[in-house]
Coordinates of C-alpha atoms and ligand atoms in Angstrom, one line a residue:
M236 CA -21.4 -158.5 -109.3
T237 CA -18.5 -161.0 -109.7
D238 CA -16.1 -161.1 -106.8
D239 CA -14.3 -164.4 -107.0
P240 CA -11.9 -166.0 -109.5
Q241 CA -14.3 -168.7 -110.8
Q242 CA -17.0 -166.1 -111.6
L243 CA -14.4 -163.8 -113.2
R244 CA -13.2 -166.7 -115.4
S245 CA -16.7 -167.4 -116.6
V246 CA -17.4 -163.6 -117.3
V247 CA -14.2 -163.5 -119.3
A248 CA -15.1 -166.6 -121.3
Q249 CA -18.6 -165.3 -121.9
R250 CA -17.6 -161.7 -122.8
L251 CA -14.4 -162.3 -124.7
G252 CA -15.4 -165.5 -126.5
E253 CA -12.6 -166.3 -128.9
K254 CA -10.6 -163.1 -128.2
K255 CA -7.1 -163.5 -126.7
L256 CA -6.4 -161.6 -123.5
I257 CA -3.1 -159.8 -123.6
L258 CA -2.0 -157.7 -120.7
V259 CA 0.9 -155.2 -120.9
S260 CA 2.9 -153.7 -118.1
N261 CA 6.4 -152.5 -117.5
R262 CA 6.9 -154.5 -114.3
E263 CA 6.8 -158.3 -114.6
P264 CA 5.0 -160.4 -112.0
Y265 CA 7.8 -162.9 -111.5
V266 CA 11.5 -161.9 -111.6
H267 CA 14.2 -164.6 -111.8
D268 CA 17.6 -163.7 -110.4
Y269 CA 20.8 -165.4 -109.3
V270 CA 21.5 -164.4 -105.7
G271 CA 24.8 -165.8 -104.4
G272 CA 24.8 -168.3 -107.2
E273 CA 21.3 -169.6 -106.4
L274 CA 18.3 -169.1 -108.7
K275 CA 15.6 -167.1 -106.9
C276 CA 12.1 -166.2 -108.1
T277 CA 10.6 -163.1 -106.5
T278 CA 7.4 -161.0 -106.9
P279 CA 8.2 -157.3 -107.0
A280 CA 6.9 -154.7 -104.6
S281 CA 4.2 -153.3 -106.8
G282 CA 0.5 -152.4 -106.3
L283 CA 0.0 -153.2 -110.0
V284 CA 1.3 -156.8 -109.6
T285 CA -0.7 -157.2 -106.3
A286 CA -3.9 -156.4 -108.1
L287 CA -3.3 -158.0 -111.5
E288 CA -1.6 -161.3 -110.6
P289 CA -4.8 -162.9 -109.1
V290 CA -6.7 -161.7 -112.2
M291 CA -4.3 -163.3 -114.6
C292 CA -4.3 -166.5 -112.6
A293 CA -8.0 -166.6 -112.9
C294 CA -8.4 -165.6 -116.5
G295 CA -5.2 -167.0 -118.2
G296 CA -3.9 -165.3 -121.3
T297 CA -0.5 -163.6 -121.9
W298 CA 1.2 -160.9 -119.8
V299 CA 3.8 -158.9 -121.7
A300 CA 6.4 -157.2 -119.5
H301 CA 10.0 -156.1 -119.2
G302 CA 12.3 -159.0 -118.3
S303 CA 14.3 -157.4 -115.6
G304 CA 15.9 -160.3 -113.7
N305 CA 19.5 -161.3 -114.3
A306 CA 18.4 -165.0 -114.9
D307 CA 15.2 -164.1 -116.8
R308 CA 16.7 -164.9 -120.2
E309 CA 17.7 -168.4 -119.2
L310 CA 14.2 -169.5 -118.4
V311 CA 12.2 -168.4 -121.5
D312 CA 11.5 -170.4 -124.7
G313 CA 12.4 -169.2 -128.2
E314 CA 9.5 -166.7 -128.2
N315 CA 10.7 -165.3 -124.8
R316 CA 7.8 -166.9 -123.0
I317 CA 7.6 -168.7 -119.7
I318 CA 4.5 -170.2 -118.0
V319 CA 3.8 -168.8 -114.5
P320 CA 3.2 -168.9 -111.5
P321 CA 6.2 -171.3 -111.2
H322 CA 4.3 -174.2 -109.6
A323 CA 0.8 -173.5 -110.9
G324 CA 1.2 -172.5 -114.5
N325 CA -1.9 -170.4 -115.1
Y326 CA -0.8 -168.0 -117.7
C327 CA 2.0 -167.1 -120.1
L328 CA 4.6 -164.3 -119.3
K329 CA 6.2 -162.9 -122.4
R330 CA 9.4 -161.0 -121.5
V331 CA 10.6 -158.0 -123.5
W332 CA 14.3 -157.2 -123.2
L333 CA 15.6 -153.7 -122.8
S334 CA 19.2 -152.4 -123.2
K335 CA 20.7 -150.3 -120.4
A336 CA 20.2 -147.2 -122.5
E337 CA 16.6 -148.0 -123.1
E338 CA 16.0 -148.6 -119.4
E339 CA 17.8 -145.4 -118.6
G340 CA 15.7 -143.2 -121.1
Y341 CA 12.3 -144.9 -120.9
Y342 CA 12.0 -146.2 -117.3
Y343 CA 14.4 -144.1 -115.1
G344 CA 14.0 -141.2 -117.5
F345 CA 10.7 -140.4 -119.1
A346 CA 8.4 -142.6 -117.0
N347 CA 9.9 -141.9 -113.6
Q348 CA 11.6 -138.4 -114.0
T349 CA 8.9 -136.9 -116.2
L350 CA 5.5 -138.5 -116.0
W351 CA 5.7 -139.7 -112.3
P352 CA 6.5 -136.2 -110.9
L353 CA 4.2 -134.6 -113.5
C354 CA 1.2 -136.7 -112.4
H355 CA 1.8 -136.5 -108.6
L356 CA 1.4 -133.4 -106.5
A357 CA 4.6 -134.1 -104.6
H358 CA 6.5 -130.8 -105.4
T359 CA 9.2 -132.6 -107.3
R360 CA 10.0 -131.0 -110.6
P361 CA 9.5 -133.1 -113.7
R362 CA 12.5 -133.3 -116.0
F363 CA 12.0 -132.8 -119.7
D364 CA 14.8 -134.4 -121.6
A365 CA 14.5 -135.0 -125.4
V366 CA 16.6 -138.1 -125.3
H367 CA 14.4 -139.7 -122.6
W368 CA 11.3 -138.8 -124.7
R369 CA 12.8 -140.4 -127.9
T370 CA 13.7 -143.5 -125.9
Y371 CA 10.2 -143.7 -124.4
K372 CA 8.7 -143.6 -127.9
A373 CA 11.1 -146.3 -129.1
V374 CA 10.4 -148.6 -126.1
N375 CA 6.6 -148.1 -126.5
W376 CA 7.1 -149.2 -130.1
K377 CA 9.1 -152.2 -129.0
F378 CA 6.3 -153.3 -126.7
A379 CA 3.7 -152.7 -129.5
Q380 CA 5.6 -155.1 -131.7
A381 CA 5.6 -157.7 -128.9
V382 CA 1.9 -157.3 -128.4
L383 CA 1.2 -157.5 -132.2
Q384 CA 3.3 -160.6 -132.4
E385 CA 1.3 -162.2 -129.6
A386 CA -2.0 -161.2 -131.1
G387 CA -1.0 -162.7 -134.5
S388 CA -4.1 -162.3 -136.7
D389 CA -6.5 -163.3 -133.9
P390 CA -9.0 -161.0 -132.3
A391 CA -7.8 -159.8 -128.9
L392 CA -8.4 -157.6 -126.0
V393 CA -5.2 -155.7 -125.0
F394 CA -5.2 -154.5 -121.5
V395 CA -2.5 -151.8 -121.1
Q396 CA -1.2 -150.8 -117.7
D397 CA 0.0 -147.4 -116.4
Y398 CA 2.1 -144.4 -117.4
H399 CA 4.9 -146.4 -119.0
F400 CA 2.8 -146.9 -122.1
A401 CA 0.9 -143.7 -123.0
L402 CA 1.9 -144.0 -126.7
L403 CA 1.2 -147.7 -127.0
P404 CA -2.6 -147.6 -127.6
K405 CA -2.3 -145.4 -130.7
M406 CA 0.5 -147.5 -132.1
L407 CA -1.6 -150.7 -131.7
K408 CA -4.8 -149.1 -133.2
E409 CA -2.9 -147.9 -136.2
N410 CA -1.6 -151.4 -136.9
R411 CA -4.7 -153.3 -135.9
P412 CA -7.8 -151.2 -135.8
D413 CA -9.9 -154.2 -134.8
L414 CA -8.1 -154.8 -131.5
L415 CA -10.1 -153.9 -128.4
I416 CA -7.8 -151.7 -126.2
A417 CA -8.4 -150.8 -122.6
H418 CA -5.8 -148.9 -120.5
F419 CA -5.7 -148.5 -116.7
W420 CA -3.7 -145.5 -115.5
H421 CA -2.7 -146.5 -112.0
I422 CA -1.4 -143.1 -110.9
P423 CA -3.2 -139.7 -110.6
W424 CA -4.0 -137.6 -113.7
P425 CA -3.1 -134.0 -112.8
N426 CA -5.1 -130.9 -113.5
R427 CA -4.9 -129.3 -116.9
E428 CA -2.6 -126.5 -115.8
A429 CA -0.1 -128.9 -114.3
F430 CA -0.1 -131.1 -117.4
A431 CA 0.3 -128.2 -119.8
I432 CA 4.0 -127.7 -118.9
C433 CA 4.9 -131.0 -120.7
P434 CA 6.4 -130.1 -124.1
W435 CA 5.1 -133.4 -125.6
G436 CA 1.7 -133.3 -123.9
N437 CA -0.3 -133.5 -127.1
E438 CA 1.5 -136.6 -128.4
L439 CA 0.9 -138.3 -125.0
L440 CA -2.8 -137.4 -125.2
E441 CA -3.1 -138.6 -128.8
G442 CA -1.4 -141.9 -127.8
L443 CA -4.0 -142.4 -125.0
L444 CA -6.9 -141.6 -127.3
G445 CA -6.0 -144.7 -129.2
N446 CA -7.7 -146.6 -126.4
D447 CA -11.3 -147.7 -126.6
L448 CA -11.6 -147.5 -122.8
L449 CA -9.3 -145.4 -120.5
G450 CA -9.7 -146.1 -116.7
F451 CA -8.5 -144.0 -113.7
Q452 CA -8.7 -144.7 -110.0
T453 CA -11.1 -141.9 -109.2
Q454 CA -13.7 -139.7 -110.8
Q455 CA -11.5 -136.7 -110.0
H456 CA -8.7 -138.1 -112.2
C457 CA -11.3 -138.7 -115.0
N458 CA -12.5 -135.1 -114.7
N459 CA -8.9 -133.9 -114.8
F460 CA -8.2 -135.9 -118.0
M461 CA -11.3 -134.7 -119.7
R462 CA -10.4 -131.1 -119.0
T463 CA -6.9 -131.7 -120.1
V464 CA -7.9 -133.0 -123.6
D465 CA -10.6 -130.4 -123.9
G466 CA -9.1 -127.6 -125.9
A467 CA -5.6 -129.3 -126.2
L468 CA -6.4 -131.2 -129.4
E469 CA -9.1 -131.2 -132.0
N470 CA -11.6 -133.3 -130.1
I471 CA -15.2 -133.5 -129.2
V472 CA -15.3 -133.9 -125.5
D473 CA -18.6 -135.4 -124.4
Y474 CA -19.1 -134.7 -120.7
E475 CA -22.5 -136.5 -120.7
Q476 CA -21.1 -139.8 -121.9
F477 CA -17.7 -139.2 -120.5
A478 CA -16.1 -139.9 -123.9
V479 CA -13.7 -138.2 -126.2
L480 CA -14.0 -138.3 -130.0
H481 CA -10.7 -137.8 -131.7
R482 CA -10.2 -138.3 -135.5
G483 CA -13.2 -140.5 -135.7
H484 CA -12.3 -142.7 -132.8
R485 CA -14.1 -142.7 -129.5
T486 CA -12.5 -143.3 -126.1
L487 CA -14.6 -143.9 -123.0
V488 CA -13.2 -142.4 -119.8
R489 CA -14.3 -144.2 -116.5
P490 CA -13.3 -144.5 -112.9
F491 CA -12.4 -148.0 -111.7
P492 CA -11.1 -147.9 -108.1
I493 CA -8.7 -150.9 -107.9
G494 CA -8.8 -153.6 -105.2
V495 CA -6.9 -156.6 -103.8
D496 CA -7.7 -160.3 -103.4
S497 CA -9.0 -159.5 -99.9
E498 CA -10.5 -162.9 -99.3
A499 CA -7.2 -164.8 -100.0
I500 CA -5.3 -162.3 -97.8
S501 CA -7.8 -162.7 -94.9
R502 CA -7.8 -166.5 -95.3
Y503 CA -4.0 -166.6 -95.1
A504 CA -3.9 -164.2 -92.2
Q505 CA -6.0 -166.6 -90.1
S506 CA -4.0 -169.7 -91.0
P507 CA -1.7 -171.4 -88.4
E508 CA 1.3 -170.6 -90.6
A509 CA 0.6 -166.9 -90.5
V510 CA 0.0 -167.0 -86.7
A511 CA 3.3 -168.9 -86.2
H512 CA 5.1 -166.4 -88.6
T513 CA 3.8 -163.4 -86.6
D514 CA 5.0 -164.9 -83.3
R515 CA 8.4 -165.7 -84.8
L516 CA 8.8 -162.1 -86.1
K517 CA 7.7 -160.6 -82.7
H518 CA 10.3 -162.7 -81.0
E519 CA 13.1 -162.0 -83.5
L520 CA 12.5 -158.3 -83.5
G521 CA 12.1 -158.1 -79.7
L522 CA 8.6 -156.7 -79.9
S523 CA 7.0 -158.6 -77.1
G524 CA 5.0 -156.3 -74.9
Q525 CA 5.5 -153.4 -77.3
M526 CA 2.8 -151.4 -79.2
V527 CA 3.8 -151.7 -82.8
G528 CA 3.4 -149.1 -85.6
L529 CA 4.0 -150.2 -89.2
G530 CA 4.7 -148.6 -92.6
V531 CA 5.1 -150.7 -95.8
D532 CA 6.1 -148.7 -98.9
R533 CA 8.5 -148.6 -101.8
I534 CA 10.9 -145.8 -100.7
D535 CA 9.3 -143.1 -102.8
Y536 CA 8.9 -139.4 -102.3
T537 CA 5.1 -139.6 -102.9
K538 CA 4.7 -141.8 -99.8
G539 CA 5.1 -139.2 -97.1
I540 CA 7.7 -141.2 -95.2
P541 CA 9.7 -138.2 -93.8
E542 CA 6.5 -136.6 -92.6
R543 CA 5.6 -140.0 -90.9
F544 CA 9.0 -140.0 -89.1
L545 CA 8.5 -136.3 -88.0
A546 CA 5.1 -137.1 -86.7
I547 CA 6.5 -140.0 -84.6
D548 CA 9.2 -137.6 -83.3
R549 CA 6.5 -135.0 -82.4
F550 CA 4.3 -137.8 -80.8
L551 CA 7.2 -138.9 -78.6
E552 CA 8.1 -135.3 -77.6
R553 CA 4.5 -134.8 -76.4
H554 CA 4.0 -138.2 -74.9
P555 CA 7.3 -139.4 -73.4
E556 CA 5.3 -142.1 -71.5
Y557 CA 5.4 -144.0 -74.8
Q558 CA 9.2 -144.3 -74.6
K559 CA 10.2 -148.0 -74.6
K560 CA 6.5 -148.9 -75.2
F561 CA 6.0 -148.0 -78.9
T562 CA 8.2 -149.2 -81.8
F563 CA 7.7 -148.2 -85.4
L564 CA 8.8 -150.6 -88.2
Q565 CA 9.3 -149.1 -91.6
I566 CA 9.5 -151.8 -94.2
G567 CA 10.2 -151.1 -97.8
P568 CA 12.5 -151.9 -100.7
V569 CA 14.7 -149.3 -102.2
S570 CA 13.2 -148.2 -105.4
R571 CA 14.3 -146.4 -108.6
I572 CA 17.6 -145.7 -106.9
N573 CA 19.4 -144.5 -110.0
I574 CA 17.3 -141.3 -109.8
N575 CA 18.8 -138.5 -107.7
E576 CA 15.6 -137.6 -105.8
Y577 CA 15.3 -141.2 -104.7
K578 CA 19.0 -141.3 -103.5
A579 CA 18.4 -138.1 -101.6
L580 CA 15.2 -139.5 -100.0
N581 CA 17.0 -142.6 -98.8
D582 CA 19.7 -140.4 -97.2
E583 CA 17.1 -138.1 -95.7
L584 CA 15.3 -141.0 -94.1
Y585 CA 18.4 -142.6 -92.7
H586 CA 19.5 -139.3 -91.1
L587 CA 16.0 -138.6 -89.8
M588 CA 15.8 -142.1 -88.2
V589 CA 19.3 -141.7 -86.6
D590 CA 18.4 -138.3 -85.2
I591 CA 15.0 -139.4 -83.8
N592 CA 16.4 -142.6 -82.4
H593 CA 19.2 -140.7 -80.7
K594 CA 16.8 -138.1 -79.3
H595 CA 14.3 -140.5 -77.8
G596 CA 16.2 -143.9 -77.5
A597 CA 16.7 -145.3 -74.0
D598 CA 18.7 -148.4 -72.9
R599 CA 18.4 -150.8 -75.8
W600 CA 15.1 -149.4 -77.2
T601 CA 14.9 -147.1 -80.2
P602 CA 11.6 -146.0 -81.7
I603 CA 12.2 -146.4 -85.4
H604 CA 13.5 -149.5 -87.2
M605 CA 13.9 -149.5 -91.0
I606 CA 13.9 -152.8 -92.8
K607 CA 14.9 -152.3 -96.4
G608 CA 13.8 -155.6 -97.9
N609 CA 11.3 -156.8 -100.4
Y610 CA 9.2 -159.4 -98.6
P611 CA 7.0 -162.0 -100.1
R612 CA 3.3 -161.5 -99.6
E613 CA 3.1 -164.1 -96.8
A614 CA 5.7 -162.3 -94.8
L615 CA 4.0 -159.0 -95.2
V616 CA 0.8 -160.5 -93.8
A617 CA 2.8 -161.5 -90.7
F618 CA 4.0 -157.9 -90.4
F619 CA 0.4 -156.6 -90.8
R620 CA -0.7 -159.0 -88.1
L621 CA 1.7 -157.8 -85.5
A622 CA 0.9 -154.1 -86.0
D623 CA -1.4 -152.2 -83.6
V624 CA -1.5 -149.4 -86.1
C625 CA -0.5 -149.2 -89.8
I626 CA 0.4 -145.8 -91.2
V627 CA -0.1 -144.9 -94.9
S628 CA 0.8 -141.2 -95.2
S629 CA 1.2 -140.5 -99.0
V630 CA 1.4 -136.9 -100.0
D631 CA -0.3 -137.9 -103.2
D632 CA -1.4 -141.4 -104.2
A633 CA -4.0 -142.5 -106.7
M634 CA -5.2 -145.4 -104.6
N635 CA -2.7 -147.1 -102.3
L636 CA -3.2 -150.9 -102.0
V637 CA -1.1 -151.3 -98.8
A638 CA -4.0 -149.7 -96.9
K639 CA -6.4 -152.3 -98.5
E640 CA -4.0 -155.2 -97.8
F641 CA -3.6 -154.2 -94.2
V642 CA -7.4 -154.1 -93.7
S643 CA -7.7 -157.5 -95.4
A644 CA -5.1 -159.0 -93.1
R645 CA -6.9 -157.9 -90.0
P646 CA -10.3 -159.6 -89.9
D647 CA -9.7 -159.8 -86.1
G648 CA -10.4 -156.0 -86.1
N649 CA -7.9 -155.4 -83.3
A650 CA -5.9 -152.7 -85.0
A651 CA -6.2 -149.1 -86.4
L652 CA -5.3 -147.6 -89.8
I653 CA -4.0 -144.1 -90.1
L654 CA -4.5 -143.0 -93.7
S655 CA -3.6 -139.9 -95.7
R656 CA -6.6 -137.9 -97.0
F657 CA -4.5 -137.6 -100.2
A658 CA -4.6 -141.3 -101.0
G659 CA -7.5 -142.4 -103.3
A660 CA -8.2 -145.3 -100.8
A661 CA -9.5 -142.6 -98.3
E662 CA -12.7 -142.4 -100.4
E663 CA -13.5 -146.0 -99.5
L664 CA -11.8 -146.3 -96.1
S665 CA -13.4 -143.3 -94.4
E666 CA -13.3 -145.2 -91.1
A667 CA -9.6 -144.9 -91.0
V668 CA -8.0 -142.1 -88.8
L669 CA -7.6 -139.7 -91.7
V670 CA -4.6 -137.3 -91.7
N671 CA -3.0 -134.5 -93.6
P672 CA 0.6 -135.7 -93.6
Y673 CA 1.9 -132.2 -93.9
D674 CA 0.2 -131.2 -90.6
I675 CA 2.8 -132.8 -88.3
D676 CA 0.9 -131.8 -85.1
G677 CA -2.3 -133.2 -86.3
F678 CA -0.5 -136.3 -87.5
A679 CA 1.1 -136.8 -84.0
D680 CA -2.4 -136.5 -82.5
A681 CA -3.7 -139.1 -84.9
I682 CA -1.0 -141.6 -83.7
K683 CA -2.1 -141.1 -80.1
Q684 CA -5.7 -141.5 -81.1
A685 CA -5.0 -144.7 -83.0
L686 CA -2.9 -146.2 -80.2
E687 CA -5.5 -145.4 -77.5
M688 CA -8.6 -146.2 -79.5
P689 CA -11.1 -148.3 -77.4
Q690 CA -11.3 -151.9 -78.5
Q691 CA -14.9 -151.7 -79.5
E692 CA -14.3 -148.6 -81.7
K693 CA -11.3 -150.3 -83.4
E694 CA -13.4 -153.4 -84.2
R695 CA -16.3 -151.3 -85.5
R696 CA -14.1 -149.2 -87.8
M697 CA -12.1 -152.2 -89.0
A698 CA -15.2 -154.2 -89.7
R699 CA -16.6 -151.4 -91.9
M700 CA -13.4 -151.0 -93.8
W701 CA -13.0 -154.8 -94.2
Q702 CA -16.5 -154.9 -95.7
A703 CA -15.6 -152.0 -98.1
V704 CA -12.4 -153.7 -99.3
A705 CA -14.1 -157.1 -99.7
E706 CA -16.9 -155.6 -101.7
N707 CA -14.6 -154.0 -104.2
N708 CA -11.9 -156.6 -104.6
T709 CA -9.6 -157.1 -107.6
Y710 CA -12.0 -159.6 -109.3
K711 CA -14.8 -157.1 -109.2
W712 CA -12.5 -154.4 -110.6
A713 CA -11.5 -156.6 -113.5
T714 CA -15.1 -157.7 -114.2
K715 CA -16.2 -154.1 -114.4
I716 CA -13.5 -153.2 -116.9
I717 CA -14.0 -156.4 -119.0
T718 CA -17.8 -155.9 -119.0
E719 CA -17.5 -152.2 -120.0
I720 CA -15.0 -152.9 -122.8
S721 CA -16.9 -156.0 -124.1
R722 CA -19.9 -153.8 -124.8
L723 CA -17.8 -151.9 -127.3
A724 CA -16.9 -155.0 -129.3
Ligands
LIG924 O1 1.7 -146.6 -108.6 C1 2.1 -146.9 -109.9 C2 3.0 -148.1 -110.0 O2 3.2 -148.6 -111.3 C3 2.3 -149.2 -109.2 O3 1.3 -149.8 -109.9 C4 3.4 -149.9 -108.6 O4 3.1 -150.2 -107.2 C5 4.5 -149.0 -108.6 O5 4.2 -147.9 -109.4 C6 5.8 -149.8 -109.0 O6 6.8 -149.0 -109.4 P1 8.0 -149.7 -110.2 O7 7.4 -150.7 -111.1 O8 8.7 -148.5 -110.8 O9 8.8 -150.4 -109.1

């Protein structure tokens, strides 16, 4: 099966023929901003972008996304298009503009205060606000118009991403029944009972049943979706084919666990630049001679960061011999900060860090450092390289690509991964030290186990995980989806 960019490009050419490839996501892969009067181009902290950017670089086509940077408008042409990546020019980014009210209702509102908590088992209540819902519908329609404009009258495969666009597939199908539509839902799909509390559930399901192919990260999420539609609408739910027939249209439901460009990450991790960058960081952060723990996450309540800090606290209580010897770096950009739960989480983490550092700190050493930046991929590789242990402790996560990026960045094998059982990645990365992040004692034991793991065992476990990540990289993921959908053409 295809696992490199050239092969993916030829599969796309062969399978799609004359069809245009149009990808739609909320988050754009390149954001242009003025920072202190200077024009900067950044890539956002997003698993979706990490996985899809190499795919679009390989395949070409058009990526339709929200233009969120303060300089974005200045760089597009009359059709709101710009060719990216900036110095390579592999594909076209079409930016869609949203007003503040639209962003409020659609992104901060319905997508991230309703669907995000509804789909994650994080014990945060979803908010059901009719204004948010109306805005979500209107913004889905706005994106539908942008896609239809890009397609023109040509045949096209539209590849929709994530929970921001549950209504888009039906809107597209109603206007252009000949379009091939695939949708990848990057987050979990909850069980039927959890989904049933959404007052607009049936409309969301009808929207998604406009797809020809609907992909989830795991078989469990496919099963949950099938059970949710079964009985909710007038459907024929075919468990043998894993398909739903709704008003004469058939939607296939399939698991496609997503990956990263592991080969490119590994290659860069072994380059002289990455080695020099790691040494520089070690020096700047005063980490020489320290054992280093690392967390890299958007600051989100699904990521289990408070539990991680509590486990470090418990670990140091039980093993004071690690004082001044172990430092934990938590890297991560502030995310969705207009939402109260996210503000509260940032405050909680700050207070936890201050308390834990006060309790265990000695001389100039403190155990937890928070670095709230959004780092370019190369810098993240340098952070991955300096870690003895990386901790991914999500309380619920459909996949988690940080775990896969970390493994890819450590072909040397001299490190350990602590991974939550509640992250989809745990299915493929069973050689990680698996934890229940809610079990603080067990989590603290896992930190000790990872830090004291014999060299040979670390190398054996990392080699197996490295193999698993390399075998299911992002090109293979895209190939599977394109192959499956092209059979329906
Ligand atoms: O996990 C879902 C997801 O869309 C990811 O694909 C991505 O990493 C993250 O959420 C990004 O969130 P946002 O675009 O809201 O910053």
